[in-house]
């Protein structure tokens, strides 16, 4: 069984994000970039399926600039077999990314596609769902457990009321949640081996996909600074401040 894993290059979660002076976007100059944490979980799950003998090949794909090869090599070091970079320097919408991923899915014909449920930067949580709609595949989102059973995949989902398990016919789309697994670290020997694994680069034009966006970013600004908290000496003083200063009661 072939598994396709989509990953994204994002600002490292330890970095304090800065907004550009002209408010046109986030300042990425000399900023550490890494693989989106939810995507790391997706790669780990695919590798575990291969270790169980369920998956025969893992193909990892990303959409982004040429520098995104770094994240693909990381995925190869973690256990993926080969990689595909859809090279684009544009700031793409979730729908454009989903269309590009569909073109890769049509080419690769995987039985299972795994994505992180959302990315740290845009935080949209919609590419996986859009990909499922475009491909017509069954989808299981927010997965905390994935089990293959014949021609089906059982996905345990985290929902507001608890846990829900759905049985999906393959091929299927699965998006990962935090509690699905704990990603491993790439060992030095595997990092060296990853340099020799195949990495294919294609363009949106080669895939026959238009990435023209109907969205336009008007302004990006940092959130307002929070005022410092205060201590009160009594319940009466607390109520008074909530009523007259905060005006929440």
Short mmCIF file of C-alpha atoms in Angstrom, two decimals:
data_model
loop_
_atom_site.label_atom_id
_atom_site.label_comp_id
_atom_site.label_asym_id
_atom_site.label_seq_id
_atom_site.Cartn_x
_atom_site.Cartn_y
_atom_site.Cartn_z
CA UNK A 1 0.00 0.00 0.00
CA UNK A 2 1.31 3.42 -0.96
CA UNK A 3 0.94 6.24 1.57
CA UNK A 4 1.21 9.89 0.55
CA UNK A 5 2.07 12.38 3.28
CA UNK A 6 1.72 16.13 2.78
CA UNK A 7 3.97 18.40 4.87
CA UNK A 8 4.43 22.16 5.17
CA UNK A 9 7.39 24.46 5.84
CA UNK A 10 6.52 26.93 8.62
CA UNK A 11 8.24 29.23 11.09
CA UNK A 12 9.66 27.14 13.93
CA UNK A 13 7.27 27.07 16.89
CA UNK A 14 10.01 28.36 19.23
CA UNK A 15 10.46 31.55 17.22
CA UNK A 16 8.74 34.77 18.28
CA UNK A 17 7.05 35.98 15.11
CA UNK A 18 7.64 39.58 14.00
CA UNK A 19 5.42 41.60 11.68
CA UNK A 20 7.02 43.60 8.86
CA UNK A 21 7.23 47.37 9.36
CA UNK A 22 4.84 48.01 6.45
CA UNK A 23 2.28 45.49 7.84
CA UNK A 24 2.39 43.51 4.60
CA UNK A 25 3.10 40.19 6.29
CA UNK A 26 5.32 38.27 8.69
CA UNK A 27 9.06 38.93 8.63
CA UNK A 28 10.77 35.70 7.56
CA UNK A 29 14.28 37.11 7.09
CA UNK A 30 16.86 35.03 9.00
CA UNK A 31 14.06 33.14 10.78
CA UNK A 32 14.42 29.45 11.60
CA UNK A 33 11.98 27.34 9.59
CA UNK A 34 10.91 23.77 10.31
CA UNK A 35 8.31 21.17 9.48
CA UNK A 36 4.84 21.92 10.81
CA UNK A 37 4.38 19.88 14.05
CA UNK A 38 1.11 18.29 12.88
CA UNK A 39 2.91 17.25 9.67
CA UNK A 40 5.62 15.59 11.76
CA UNK A 41 2.88 13.51 13.35
CA UNK A 42 1.58 12.58 9.88
CA UNK A 43 5.04 11.42 8.78
CA UNK A 44 5.49 9.43 11.99
CA UNK A 45 2.16 7.66 11.49
CA UNK A 46 3.08 6.68 7.93
CA UNK A 47 6.46 5.35 9.09
CA UNK A 48 4.77 3.29 11.81
CA UNK A 49 2.41 1.81 9.21
CA UNK A 50 5.42 0.81 7.14
CA UNK A 51 7.16 -0.71 10.16
CA UNK A 52 4.03 -2.81 10.76
CA UNK A 53 4.23 -4.10 7.19
CA UNK A 54 1.00 -2.35 6.21
CA UNK A 55 2.51 0.35 3.99
CA UNK A 56 4.94 -0.57 1.23
CA UNK A 57 6.01 2.93 0.17
CA UNK A 58 5.85 6.41 1.70
CA UNK A 59 5.87 9.41 -0.60
CA UNK A 60 6.15 12.83 1.06
CA UNK A 61 5.06 15.98 -0.77
CA UNK A 62 5.18 19.68 -0.02
CA UNK A 63 4.13 22.85 -1.83
CA UNK A 64 6.47 25.79 -1.39
CA UNK A 65 9.77 27.45 -2.34
CA UNK A 66 12.97 25.59 -3.25
CA UNK A 67 14.15 25.91 0.36
CA UNK A 68 11.31 23.55 1.39
CA UNK A 69 13.59 20.72 0.23
CA UNK A 70 15.05 20.94 3.74
CA UNK A 71 11.77 19.78 5.28
CA UNK A 72 11.41 17.04 2.66
CA UNK A 73 14.90 15.75 3.50
CA UNK A 74 13.88 15.72 7.16
CA UNK A 75 10.86 13.58 6.28
CA UNK A 76 13.10 11.27 4.23
CA UNK A 77 15.43 10.96 7.22
CA UNK A 78 12.45 10.01 9.39
CA UNK A 79 11.60 7.11 7.09
CA UNK A 80 9.89 8.29 3.91
CA UNK A 81 11.07 6.63 0.69
CA UNK A 82 10.95 9.53 -1.76
CA UNK A 83 9.78 13.12 -1.98
CA UNK A 84 7.99 15.48 -4.34
CA UNK A 85 8.39 19.26 -4.21
CA UNK A 86 5.75 21.32 -5.97
CA UNK A 87 7.84 24.46 -6.27
CA UNK A 88 6.03 27.77 -5.95
CA UNK A 89 7.22 31.04 -4.45
CA UNK A 90 3.68 32.42 -4.26
CA UNK A 91 1.64 32.70 -1.08
CA UNK A 92 -0.97 30.06 -1.84
CA UNK A 93 -4.46 29.63 -0.41
CA UNK A 94 -5.64 26.34 1.08
CA UNK A 95 -7.73 25.66 -2.03
CA UNK A 96 -4.74 26.17 -4.34
CA UNK A 97 -2.65 23.79 -2.21
CA UNK A 98 -5.49 21.24 -2.23
CA UNK A 99 -5.70 21.42 -6.04
CA UNK A 100 -1.95 20.87 -6.33
CA UNK A 101 -2.10 17.94 -3.91
CA UNK A 102 -4.97 16.45 -5.93
CA UNK A 103 -2.78 16.55 -9.03
CA UNK A 104 -0.06 14.69 -7.11
CA UNK A 105 -2.63 12.19 -5.81
CA UNK A 106 -3.86 11.57 -9.37
CA UNK A 107 -0.27 10.93 -10.44
CA UNK A 108 0.83 8.79 -7.50
CA UNK A 109 -2.46 6.90 -6.86
CA UNK A 110 -1.91 6.35 -3.10
CA UNK A 111 -4.34 4.27 -1.05
CA UNK A 112 -3.97 6.55 1.99
CA UNK A 113 -3.19 10.26 2.24
CA UNK A 114 -2.16 11.67 5.63
CA UNK A 115 -1.94 15.39 6.44
CA UNK A 116 -1.55 17.46 9.57
CA UNK A 117 -4.92 18.87 10.59
CA UNK A 118 -3.63 22.47 10.42
CA UNK A 119 -0.49 24.56 10.04
CA UNK A 120 1.00 26.88 12.62
CA UNK A 121 1.14 29.83 10.26
CA UNK A 122 -2.24 30.12 8.51
CA UNK A 123 -4.05 27.94 11.09
CA UNK A 124 -6.81 27.31 8.54
CA UNK A 125 -7.54 23.62 9.18
CA UNK A 126 -9.13 23.11 5.76
CA UNK A 127 -6.63 21.75 3.20
CA UNK A 128 -7.31 18.10 4.11
CA UNK A 129 -11.06 18.58 3.88
CA UNK A 130 -10.76 20.40 0.55
CA UNK A 131 -8.51 17.63 -0.82
CA UNK A 132 -11.09 15.02 0.19
CA UNK A 133 -13.80 16.99 -1.61
CA UNK A 134 -11.71 17.37 -4.77
CA UNK A 135 -10.66 13.70 -4.90
CA UNK A 136 -13.96 12.24 -3.72
CA UNK A 137 -12.07 10.19 -1.10
CA UNK A 138 -13.52 9.37 2.31
CA UNK A 139 -12.08 11.55 5.07
CA UNK A 140 -11.32 11.16 8.76
CA UNK A 141 -10.22 14.39 10.43
CA UNK A 142 -8.61 15.08 13.85
CA UNK A 143 -7.39 11.49 14.11
CA UNK A 144 -6.13 10.28 17.49
CA UNK A 145 -5.89 6.63 16.35
CA UNK A 146 -5.55 5.02 12.91
CA UNK A 147 -5.97 1.29 12.23
CA UNK A 148 -5.91 -0.43 8.84
CA UNK A 149 -8.31 -3.36 8.43
CA UNK A 150 -8.38 -4.89 4.98
CA UNK A 151 -9.75 -2.39 2.48
CA UNK A 152 -10.88 -0.05 5.27
CA UNK A 153 -9.20 2.31 7.71
CA UNK A 154 -10.72 2.87 11.14
CA UNK A 155 -10.11 6.41 12.38
CA UNK A 156 -10.80 7.47 15.96
CA UNK A 157 -11.60 11.18 15.96
CA UNK A 158 -11.53 13.70 18.78
CA UNK A 159 -14.84 15.55 18.91
CA UNK A 160 -16.48 17.87 21.44
CA UNK A 161 -18.45 15.05 23.04
CA UNK A 162 -15.54 12.62 23.34
CA UNK A 163 -14.27 10.14 20.75
CA UNK A 164 -15.88 8.98 17.52
CA UNK A 165 -14.64 6.06 15.40
CA UNK A 166 -15.40 6.03 11.68
CA UNK A 167 -14.69 3.27 9.14
CA UNK A 168 -13.49 4.66 5.83
CA UNK A 169 -13.21 2.83 2.53
CA UNK A 170 -9.78 3.13 0.92
CA UNK A 171 -8.52 5.29 -0.67
CA UNK A 172 -9.00 7.81 2.12
CA UNK A 173 -7.78 11.11 3.54
CA UNK A 174 -6.74 11.31 7.21
CA UNK A 175 -5.73 14.47 9.10
CA UNK A 176 -3.76 14.07 12.32
CA UNK A 177 -4.36 15.45 15.79
CA UNK A 178 -1.80 15.89 18.58
CA UNK A 179 -2.52 12.67 20.47
CA UNK A 180 -2.09 10.35 17.48
CA UNK A 181 1.60 9.71 18.22
CA UNK A 182 4.88 11.25 19.33
CA UNK A 183 7.25 11.91 16.41
CA UNK A 184 10.73 10.42 16.56
CA UNK A 185 14.03 12.21 16.03
CA UNK A 186 16.01 11.56 12.88
CA UNK A 187 19.27 9.72 13.55
CA UNK A 188 22.52 10.91 11.98
CA UNK A 189 22.90 7.80 9.75
CA UNK A 190 19.35 8.29 8.44
CA UNK A 191 20.02 11.97 7.80
CA UNK A 192 23.00 10.98 5.66
CA UNK A 193 20.98 8.30 3.83
CA UNK A 194 18.21 10.85 3.14
CA UNK A 195 20.59 12.87 0.99
CA UNK A 196 20.63 10.03 -1.54
CA UNK A 197 16.89 9.38 -1.61
CA UNK A 198 15.02 10.63 -4.71
CA UNK A 199 13.48 14.10 -4.57
CA UNK A 200 11.43 15.18 -7.58
CA UNK A 201 10.67 18.83 -8.30
CA UNK A 202 7.63 19.85 -10.33
CA UNK A 203 5.81 23.12 -10.95
CA UNK A 204 2.10 23.99 -10.78
CA UNK A 205 2.16 24.55 -14.56
CA UNK A 206 3.59 21.08 -15.13
CA UNK A 207 0.74 19.67 -13.07
CA UNK A 208 -1.77 21.73 -15.05
CA UNK A 209 -3.05 23.57 -11.98
CA UNK A 210 -3.82 27.28 -11.76
CA UNK A 211 -2.90 28.79 -8.39
CA UNK A 212 -4.50 32.19 -8.99
CA UNK A 213 -5.96 33.44 -5.72
CA UNK A 214 -9.20 35.30 -5.10
CA UNK A 215 -7.95 36.38 -1.67
CA UNK A 216 -5.89 39.47 -0.94
CA UNK A 217 -4.08 40.24 2.31
CA UNK A 218 -4.89 43.79 3.31
CA UNK A 219 -2.94 44.09 6.52
CA UNK A 220 -1.04 41.99 9.04
CA UNK A 221 -0.55 43.27 12.56
CA UNK A 222 0.62 41.88 15.87
CA UNK A 223 -2.00 41.33 18.59
CA UNK A 224 -2.43 44.09 21.12
CA UNK A 225 -0.24 43.75 24.20
CA UNK A 226 -2.05 42.46 27.25
CA UNK A 227 -2.16 44.68 30.29
CA UNK A 228 -0.60 43.31 33.47
CA UNK A 229 -2.84 41.55 35.96
CA UNK A 230 -3.50 42.87 39.46
CA UNK A 231 -4.16 41.30 42.85
CA UNK A 232 -7.21 42.18 44.94
CA UNK A 233 -7.54 41.89 48.69
CA UNK A 234 -11.15 40.78 48.93
CA UNK A 235 -14.09 39.37 47.01
CA UNK A 236 -15.87 42.67 47.34
CA UNK A 237 -12.98 44.49 45.65
CA UNK A 238 -12.94 41.86 42.89
CA UNK A 239 -16.64 42.31 42.22
CA UNK A 240 -16.25 46.08 42.22
CA UNK A 241 -13.46 45.97 39.63
CA UNK A 242 -15.29 43.46 37.44
CA UNK A 243 -18.34 45.68 37.53
CA UNK A 244 -16.86 49.17 37.19
CA UNK A 245 -13.49 48.68 35.44
CA UNK A 246 -13.79 45.51 33.35
CA UNK A 247 -17.56 46.02 32.95
CA UNK A 248 -18.19 42.31 32.54
CA UNK A 249 -20.91 42.08 35.22
#
